[in-house]
GROMACS .gro file of C-alpha atoms in nm:
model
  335
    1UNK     CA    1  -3.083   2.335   0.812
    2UNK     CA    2  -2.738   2.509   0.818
    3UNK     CA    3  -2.566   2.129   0.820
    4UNK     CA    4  -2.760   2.087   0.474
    5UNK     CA    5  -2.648   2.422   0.351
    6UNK     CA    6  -2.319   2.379   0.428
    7UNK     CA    7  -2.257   1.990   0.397
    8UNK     CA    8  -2.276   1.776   0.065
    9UNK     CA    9  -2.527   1.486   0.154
   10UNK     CA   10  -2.286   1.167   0.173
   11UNK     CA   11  -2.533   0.859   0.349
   12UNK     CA   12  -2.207   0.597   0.298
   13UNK     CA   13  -1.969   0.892   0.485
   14UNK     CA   14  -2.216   0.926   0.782
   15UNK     CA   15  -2.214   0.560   0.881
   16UNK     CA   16  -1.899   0.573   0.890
   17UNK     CA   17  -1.898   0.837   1.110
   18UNK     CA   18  -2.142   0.648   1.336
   19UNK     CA   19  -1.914   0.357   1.345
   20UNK     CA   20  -1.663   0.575   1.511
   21UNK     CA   21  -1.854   0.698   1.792
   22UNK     CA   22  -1.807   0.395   1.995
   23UNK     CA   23  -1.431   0.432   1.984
   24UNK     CA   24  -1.407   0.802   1.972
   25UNK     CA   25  -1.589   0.751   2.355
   26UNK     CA   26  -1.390   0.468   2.472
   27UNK     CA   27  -1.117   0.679   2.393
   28UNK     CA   28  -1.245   0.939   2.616
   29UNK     CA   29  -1.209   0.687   2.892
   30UNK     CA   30  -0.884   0.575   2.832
   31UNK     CA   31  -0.752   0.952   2.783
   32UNK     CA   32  -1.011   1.184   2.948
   33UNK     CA   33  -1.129   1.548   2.753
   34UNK     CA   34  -0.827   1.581   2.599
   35UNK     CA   35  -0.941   1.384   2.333
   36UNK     CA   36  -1.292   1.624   2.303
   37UNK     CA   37  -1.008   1.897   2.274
   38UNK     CA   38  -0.789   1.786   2.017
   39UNK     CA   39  -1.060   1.610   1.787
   40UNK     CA   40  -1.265   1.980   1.775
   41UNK     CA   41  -0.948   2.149   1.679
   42UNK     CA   42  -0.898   1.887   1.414
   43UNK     CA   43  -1.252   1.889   1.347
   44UNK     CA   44  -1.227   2.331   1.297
   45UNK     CA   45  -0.914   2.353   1.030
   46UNK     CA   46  -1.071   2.011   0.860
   47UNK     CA   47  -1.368   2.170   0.790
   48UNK     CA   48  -1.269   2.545   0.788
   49UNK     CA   49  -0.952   2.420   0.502
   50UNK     CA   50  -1.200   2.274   0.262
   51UNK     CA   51  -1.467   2.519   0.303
   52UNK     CA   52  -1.216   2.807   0.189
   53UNK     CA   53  -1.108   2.577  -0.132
   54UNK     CA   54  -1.462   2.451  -0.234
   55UNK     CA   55  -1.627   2.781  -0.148
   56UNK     CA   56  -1.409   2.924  -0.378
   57UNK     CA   57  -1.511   2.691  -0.637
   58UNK     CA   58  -1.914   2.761  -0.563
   59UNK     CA   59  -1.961   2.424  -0.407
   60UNK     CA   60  -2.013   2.283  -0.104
   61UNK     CA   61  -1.836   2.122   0.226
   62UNK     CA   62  -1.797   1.714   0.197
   63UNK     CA   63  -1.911   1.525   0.447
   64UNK     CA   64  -1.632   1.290   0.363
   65UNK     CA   65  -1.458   1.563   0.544
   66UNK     CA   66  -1.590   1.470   0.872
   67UNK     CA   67  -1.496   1.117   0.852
   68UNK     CA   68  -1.095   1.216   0.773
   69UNK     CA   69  -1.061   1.465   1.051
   70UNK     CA   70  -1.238   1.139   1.284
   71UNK     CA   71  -1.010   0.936   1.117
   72UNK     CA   72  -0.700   1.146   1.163
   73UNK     CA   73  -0.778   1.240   1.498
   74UNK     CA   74  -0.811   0.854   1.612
   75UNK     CA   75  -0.488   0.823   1.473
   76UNK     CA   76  -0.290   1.058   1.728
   77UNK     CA   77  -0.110   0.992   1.984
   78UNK     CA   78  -0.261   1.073   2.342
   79UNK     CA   79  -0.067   1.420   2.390
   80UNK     CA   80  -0.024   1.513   2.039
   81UNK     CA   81   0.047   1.955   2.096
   82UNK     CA   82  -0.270   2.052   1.933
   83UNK     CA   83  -0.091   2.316   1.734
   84UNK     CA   84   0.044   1.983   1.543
   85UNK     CA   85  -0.252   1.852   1.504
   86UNK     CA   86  -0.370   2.127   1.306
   87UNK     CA   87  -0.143   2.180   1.128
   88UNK     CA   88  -0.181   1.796   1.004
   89UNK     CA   89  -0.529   1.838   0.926
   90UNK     CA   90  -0.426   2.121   0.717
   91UNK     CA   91  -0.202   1.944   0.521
   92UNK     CA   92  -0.386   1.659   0.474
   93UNK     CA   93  -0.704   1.812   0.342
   94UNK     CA   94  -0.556   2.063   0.156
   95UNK     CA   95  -0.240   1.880   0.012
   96UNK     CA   96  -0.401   1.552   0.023
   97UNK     CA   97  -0.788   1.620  -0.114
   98UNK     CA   98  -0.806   1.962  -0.231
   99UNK     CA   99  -0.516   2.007  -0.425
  100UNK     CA  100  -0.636   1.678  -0.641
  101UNK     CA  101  -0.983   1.849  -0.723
  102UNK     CA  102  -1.168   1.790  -0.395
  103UNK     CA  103  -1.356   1.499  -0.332
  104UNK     CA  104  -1.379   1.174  -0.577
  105UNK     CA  105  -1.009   1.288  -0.730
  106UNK     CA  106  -0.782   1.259  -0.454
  107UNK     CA  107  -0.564   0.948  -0.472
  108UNK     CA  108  -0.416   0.947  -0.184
  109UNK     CA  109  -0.617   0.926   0.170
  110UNK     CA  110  -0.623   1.265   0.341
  111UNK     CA  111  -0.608   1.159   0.683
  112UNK     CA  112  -0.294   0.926   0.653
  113UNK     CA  113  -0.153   1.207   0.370
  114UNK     CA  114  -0.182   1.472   0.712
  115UNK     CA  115  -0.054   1.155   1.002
  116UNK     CA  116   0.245   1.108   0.785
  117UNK     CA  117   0.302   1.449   0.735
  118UNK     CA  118   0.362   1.546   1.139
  119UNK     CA  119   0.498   1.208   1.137
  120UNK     CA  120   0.774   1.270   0.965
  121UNK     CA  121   0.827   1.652   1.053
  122UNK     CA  122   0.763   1.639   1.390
  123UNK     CA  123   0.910   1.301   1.505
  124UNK     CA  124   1.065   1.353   1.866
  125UNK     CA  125   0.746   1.559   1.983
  126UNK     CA  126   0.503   1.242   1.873
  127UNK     CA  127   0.772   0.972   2.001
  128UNK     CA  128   0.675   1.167   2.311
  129UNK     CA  129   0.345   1.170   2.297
  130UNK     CA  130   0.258   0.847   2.446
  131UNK     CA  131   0.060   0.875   2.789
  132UNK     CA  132  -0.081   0.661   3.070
  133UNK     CA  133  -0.396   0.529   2.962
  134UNK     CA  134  -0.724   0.491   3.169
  135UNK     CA  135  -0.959   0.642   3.400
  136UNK     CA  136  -1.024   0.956   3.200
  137UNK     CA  137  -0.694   1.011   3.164
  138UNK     CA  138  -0.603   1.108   3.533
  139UNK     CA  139  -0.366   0.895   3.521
  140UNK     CA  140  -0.200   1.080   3.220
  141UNK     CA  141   0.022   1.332   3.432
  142UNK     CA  142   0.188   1.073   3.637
  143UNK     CA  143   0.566   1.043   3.555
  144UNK     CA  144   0.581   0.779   3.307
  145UNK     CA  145   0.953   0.530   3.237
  146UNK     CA  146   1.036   0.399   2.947
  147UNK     CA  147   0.813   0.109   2.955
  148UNK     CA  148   0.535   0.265   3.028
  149UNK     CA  149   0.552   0.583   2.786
  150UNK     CA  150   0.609   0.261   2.521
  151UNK     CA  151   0.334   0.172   2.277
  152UNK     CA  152   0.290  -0.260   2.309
  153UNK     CA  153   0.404  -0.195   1.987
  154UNK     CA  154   0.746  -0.091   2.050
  155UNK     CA  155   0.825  -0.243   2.374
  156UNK     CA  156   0.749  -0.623   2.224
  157UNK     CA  157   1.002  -0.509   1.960
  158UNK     CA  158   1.273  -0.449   2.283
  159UNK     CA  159   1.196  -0.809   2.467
  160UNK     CA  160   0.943  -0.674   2.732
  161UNK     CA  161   0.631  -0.884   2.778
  162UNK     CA  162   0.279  -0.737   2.796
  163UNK     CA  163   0.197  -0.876   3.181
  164UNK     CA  164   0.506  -0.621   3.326
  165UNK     CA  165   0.374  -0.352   3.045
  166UNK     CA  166   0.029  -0.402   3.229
  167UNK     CA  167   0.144  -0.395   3.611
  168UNK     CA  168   0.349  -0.073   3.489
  169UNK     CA  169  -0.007   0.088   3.313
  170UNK     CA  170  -0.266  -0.073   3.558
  171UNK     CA  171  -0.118  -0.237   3.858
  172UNK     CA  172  -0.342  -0.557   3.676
  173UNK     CA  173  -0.245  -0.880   3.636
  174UNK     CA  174  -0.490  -0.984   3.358
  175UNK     CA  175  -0.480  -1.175   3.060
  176UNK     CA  176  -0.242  -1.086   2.777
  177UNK     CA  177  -0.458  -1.145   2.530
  178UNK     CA  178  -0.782  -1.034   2.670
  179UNK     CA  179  -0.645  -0.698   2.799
  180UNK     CA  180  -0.502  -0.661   2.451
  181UNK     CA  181  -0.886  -0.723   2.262
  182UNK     CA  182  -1.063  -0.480   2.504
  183UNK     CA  183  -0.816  -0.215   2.445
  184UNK     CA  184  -0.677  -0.182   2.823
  185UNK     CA  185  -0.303  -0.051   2.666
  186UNK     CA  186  -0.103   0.250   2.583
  187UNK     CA  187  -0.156   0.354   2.181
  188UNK     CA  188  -0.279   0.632   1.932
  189UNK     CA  189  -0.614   0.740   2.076
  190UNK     CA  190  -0.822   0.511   1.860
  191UNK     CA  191  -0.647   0.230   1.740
  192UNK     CA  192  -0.664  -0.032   2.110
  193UNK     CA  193  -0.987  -0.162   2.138
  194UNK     CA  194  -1.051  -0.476   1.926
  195UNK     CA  195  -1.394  -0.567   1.998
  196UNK     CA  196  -1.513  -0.177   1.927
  197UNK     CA  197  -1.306  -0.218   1.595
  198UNK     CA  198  -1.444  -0.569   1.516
  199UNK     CA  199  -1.821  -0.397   1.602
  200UNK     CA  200  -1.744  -0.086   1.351
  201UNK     CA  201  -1.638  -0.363   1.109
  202UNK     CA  202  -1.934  -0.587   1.098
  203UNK     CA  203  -2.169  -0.279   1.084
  204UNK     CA  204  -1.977  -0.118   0.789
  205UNK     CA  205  -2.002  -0.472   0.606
  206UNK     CA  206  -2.398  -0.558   0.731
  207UNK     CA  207  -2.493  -0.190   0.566
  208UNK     CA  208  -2.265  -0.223   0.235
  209UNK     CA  209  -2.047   0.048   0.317
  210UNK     CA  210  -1.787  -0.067   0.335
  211UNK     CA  211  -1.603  -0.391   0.119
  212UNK     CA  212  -1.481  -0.676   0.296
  213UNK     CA  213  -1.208  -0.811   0.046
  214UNK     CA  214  -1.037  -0.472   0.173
  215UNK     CA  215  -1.044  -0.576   0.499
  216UNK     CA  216  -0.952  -0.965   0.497
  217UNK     CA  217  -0.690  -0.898   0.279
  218UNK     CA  218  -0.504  -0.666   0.441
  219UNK     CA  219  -0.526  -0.877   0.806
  220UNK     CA  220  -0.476  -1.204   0.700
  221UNK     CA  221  -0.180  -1.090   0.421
  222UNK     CA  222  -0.047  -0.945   0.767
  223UNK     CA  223  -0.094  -1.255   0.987
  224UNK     CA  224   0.054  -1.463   0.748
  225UNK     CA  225   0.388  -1.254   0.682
  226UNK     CA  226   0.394  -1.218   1.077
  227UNK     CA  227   0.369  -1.583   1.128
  228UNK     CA  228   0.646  -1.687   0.882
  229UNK     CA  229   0.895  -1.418   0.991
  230UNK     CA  230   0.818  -1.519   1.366
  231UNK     CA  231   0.840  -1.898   1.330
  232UNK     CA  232   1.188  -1.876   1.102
  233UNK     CA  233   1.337  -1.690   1.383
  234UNK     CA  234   1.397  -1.372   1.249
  235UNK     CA  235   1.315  -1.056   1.485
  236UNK     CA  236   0.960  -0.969   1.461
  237UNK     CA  237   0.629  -0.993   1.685
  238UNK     CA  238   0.443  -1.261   1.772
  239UNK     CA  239   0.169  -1.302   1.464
  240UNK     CA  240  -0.117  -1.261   1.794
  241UNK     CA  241   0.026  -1.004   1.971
  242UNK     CA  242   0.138  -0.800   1.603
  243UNK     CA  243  -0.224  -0.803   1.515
  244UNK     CA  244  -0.365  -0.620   1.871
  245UNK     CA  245  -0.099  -0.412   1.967
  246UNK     CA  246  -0.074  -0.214   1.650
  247UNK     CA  247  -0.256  -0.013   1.440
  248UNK     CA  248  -0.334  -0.234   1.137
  249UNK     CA  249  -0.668  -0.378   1.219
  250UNK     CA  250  -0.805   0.032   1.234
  251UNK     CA  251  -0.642   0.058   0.916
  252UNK     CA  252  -0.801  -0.226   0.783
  253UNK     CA  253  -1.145  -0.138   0.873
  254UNK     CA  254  -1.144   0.249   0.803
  255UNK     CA  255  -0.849   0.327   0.581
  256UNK     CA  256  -0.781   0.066   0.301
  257UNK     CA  257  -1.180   0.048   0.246
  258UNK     CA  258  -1.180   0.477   0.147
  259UNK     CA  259  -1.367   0.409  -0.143
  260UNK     CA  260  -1.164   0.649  -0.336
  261UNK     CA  261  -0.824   0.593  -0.285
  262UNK     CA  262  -0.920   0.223  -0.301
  263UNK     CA  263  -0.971   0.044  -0.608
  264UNK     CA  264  -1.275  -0.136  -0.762
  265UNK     CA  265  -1.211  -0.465  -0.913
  266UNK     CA  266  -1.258  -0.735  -0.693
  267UNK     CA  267  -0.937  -0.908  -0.790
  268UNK     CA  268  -0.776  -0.542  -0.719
  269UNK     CA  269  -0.924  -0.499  -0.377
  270UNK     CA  270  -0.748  -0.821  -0.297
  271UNK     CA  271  -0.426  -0.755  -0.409
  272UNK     CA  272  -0.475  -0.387  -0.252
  273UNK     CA  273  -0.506  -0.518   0.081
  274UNK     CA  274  -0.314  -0.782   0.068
  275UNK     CA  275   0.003  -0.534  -0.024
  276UNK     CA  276  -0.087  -0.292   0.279
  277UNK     CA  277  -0.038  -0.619   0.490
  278UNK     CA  278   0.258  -0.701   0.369
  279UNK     CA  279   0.421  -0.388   0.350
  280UNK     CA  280   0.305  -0.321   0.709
  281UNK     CA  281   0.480  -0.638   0.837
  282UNK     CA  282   0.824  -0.522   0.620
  283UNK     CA  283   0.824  -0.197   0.781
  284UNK     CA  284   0.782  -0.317   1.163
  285UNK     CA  285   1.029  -0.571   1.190
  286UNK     CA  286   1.298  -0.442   0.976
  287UNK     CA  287   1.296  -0.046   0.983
  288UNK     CA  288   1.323   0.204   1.236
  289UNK     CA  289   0.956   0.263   1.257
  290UNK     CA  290   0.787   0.042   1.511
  291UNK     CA  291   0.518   0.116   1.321
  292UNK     CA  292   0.447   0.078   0.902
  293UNK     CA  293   0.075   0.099   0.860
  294UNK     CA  294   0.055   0.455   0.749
  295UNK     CA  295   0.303   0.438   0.506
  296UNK     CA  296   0.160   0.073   0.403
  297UNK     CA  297  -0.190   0.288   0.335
  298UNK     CA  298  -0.005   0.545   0.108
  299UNK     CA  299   0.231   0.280  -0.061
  300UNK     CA  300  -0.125   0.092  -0.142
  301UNK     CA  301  -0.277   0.439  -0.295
  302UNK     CA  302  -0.016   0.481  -0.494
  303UNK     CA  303  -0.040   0.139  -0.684
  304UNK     CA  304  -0.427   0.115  -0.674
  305UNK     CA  305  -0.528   0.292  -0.980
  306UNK     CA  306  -0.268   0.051  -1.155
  307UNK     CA  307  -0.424  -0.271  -1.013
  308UNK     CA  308  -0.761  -0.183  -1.129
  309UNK     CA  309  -0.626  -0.112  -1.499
  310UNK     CA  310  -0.494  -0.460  -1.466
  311UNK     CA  311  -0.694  -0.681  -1.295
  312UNK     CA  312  -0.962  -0.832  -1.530
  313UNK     CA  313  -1.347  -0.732  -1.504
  314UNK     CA  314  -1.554  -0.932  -1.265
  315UNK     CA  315  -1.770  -1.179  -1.440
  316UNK     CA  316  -2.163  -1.080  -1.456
  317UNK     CA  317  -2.392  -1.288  -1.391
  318UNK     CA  318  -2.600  -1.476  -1.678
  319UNK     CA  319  -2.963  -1.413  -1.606
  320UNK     CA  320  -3.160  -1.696  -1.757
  321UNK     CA  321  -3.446  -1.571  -1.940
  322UNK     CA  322  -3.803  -1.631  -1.810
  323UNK     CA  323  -4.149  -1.651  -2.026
  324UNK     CA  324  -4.418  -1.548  -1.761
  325UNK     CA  325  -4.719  -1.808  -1.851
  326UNK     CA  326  -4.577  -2.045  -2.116
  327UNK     CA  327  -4.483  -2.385  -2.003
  328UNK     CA  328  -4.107  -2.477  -2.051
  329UNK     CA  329  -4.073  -2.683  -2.389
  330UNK     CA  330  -3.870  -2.968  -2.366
  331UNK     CA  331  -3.598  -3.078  -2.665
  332UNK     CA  332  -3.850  -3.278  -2.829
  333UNK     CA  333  -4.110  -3.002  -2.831
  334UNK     CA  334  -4.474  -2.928  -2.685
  335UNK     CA  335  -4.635  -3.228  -2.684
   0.00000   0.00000   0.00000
């Protein structure tokens, strides 16, 4: 009863929501109640930020709300201060939503709008902020090297391969690539596990909530770019490894398919994602982030109301019309 009071009813924003359970408890396992702590502190200045706006305006909380503080929260690093993290949320919400007209105006996606935002402020206390994962996080207070305080990310881009990244995380041999797809590495809280993100994907597409030209676009545009910068020798991951050990295939599912910073046109959506992948790919292997989705995400907002204007109208469909009862005359007539 008070959730209905209080909260817009949004169907599309609370499977989306359900979509991130599995991860948001995965991650629990990888980094213990830390995350509980940090996602209900994003979760209280998410909410509590757009309440004071849209109260204000005699209307109610969105429950597209809920999914950007999940969203933004998955996006963190392990040990994030949670004084940082709300003060993202904050931002985000309020600079990145709120300020546009609330929800449906914004054009640029509130959760990213609030990661890039510490990002960039706060550099050298996120750069920190990578733990040990696994085990409920009791392996988190263990003295960490270099290596192992690395994302895969980051150390791939210095020469180290994933086994000694593993042995230093796990004391696991294990498959590369399989330890990579289940999620068994170091990484922002949400962002490891491929076969959760691959599930959340395949749900959002089999209920229509979310658009899958958003999604393919935006991976293979990123595969692609990957696999021509690798195989001509210049310094980049390998197109395989790229595509786990980052953050682009969370992006792809839950950020470039925000139905309102995306656009509509099918042609668009294409383009859309296809310019987050590639922009991605630009930013990791030849800037000083080891990491370009975010700013890949707010590069595509920026440019997506302009692809819709020009990107023709989809086609409709002819429907052929049907006289219910009267037999189909041929050229020559009824005989």
């Amino acid at each position: 009863m008070i959730f209905s009071k209080l909260f817009t009813n949004q169907k599309i924003m609370r499977r989306v929501t359900y979509s991130l359970m599995p991860i948001f408890l995965f991650s629990i396992y990888l980094y213990g109640w830390r995350v509980v702590s940090l996602t209900s502190v994003t979760f209280i200045f998410g909410i509590l930020t757009e309440y004071i706006v849209e109260r204000s305006r005699g209307k109610k909380v969105s429950q597209a709300v809920l999914v950007t503080c999940m969203l933004y929260a998955l996006s963190l690093p392990p040990a994030t201060p949670h004084w940082i993290a709300a003060v993202g949320i904050v931002f985000g919400v309020f600079i990145g939503k709120e300020l546009f007209g609330g929800f449906g105006r914004n054009i640029f996606n509130p959760a990213i709008t609030g990661r890039l935002f510490i990002y960039i402020c706060f550099p050298t206390k996120l750069s920190n902020a990578w733990v040990r994962p696994g085990n409920f996080g009791a392996w988190a207070s263990e003295s960490l090297d270099t290596i192992s305080a690395a994302t895969p990310l980051s150390t791939f881009r210095e020469g180290a391969a994933l086994p000694d990244l593993l042995r230093e995380l796990f004391n696991i041999p294990g498959s590369e690539t399989l330890n990579l797809f289940l999620g068994l590495r170091a990484g922002s809280i949400g962002e490891s596990s491929m076969v959760l993100l691959i599930l959340a994907a395949i749900y959002l597409l089999a209920t229509k909530t979310a658009q899958w030209r958003l999604m393919l676009s935006a991976i293979v545009a990123e595969i692609i770019l990957h696999s021509i910068f690798y195989y001509s020798g210049l310094p980049t991951l390998r197109p395989d490894r790229a595509l786990m050990s980052g953050s682009l295939v969370y992006v792809a599912v839950f950020m470039c398919t925000d139905p309102v910073t995306a656009p509509n046109k099918p042609l668009a959506q294409l383009l859309y994602g296809m310019l987050i992948g590639l922009v991605a790919v630009v930013i990791r292997s030849f800037s000083a982030f080891p990491e370009g989705t975010s700013f890949a995400v707010m590069m595509g907002n920026v440019f997506a109301s302009l692809l819709d204007e020009m990107a023709p109208k989809a086609k409709k469909k002819k429907k052929k019309a049907r006289k219910i009862g009267i037999a189909p005359q041929t050229q020559a007539g009824s005989s």
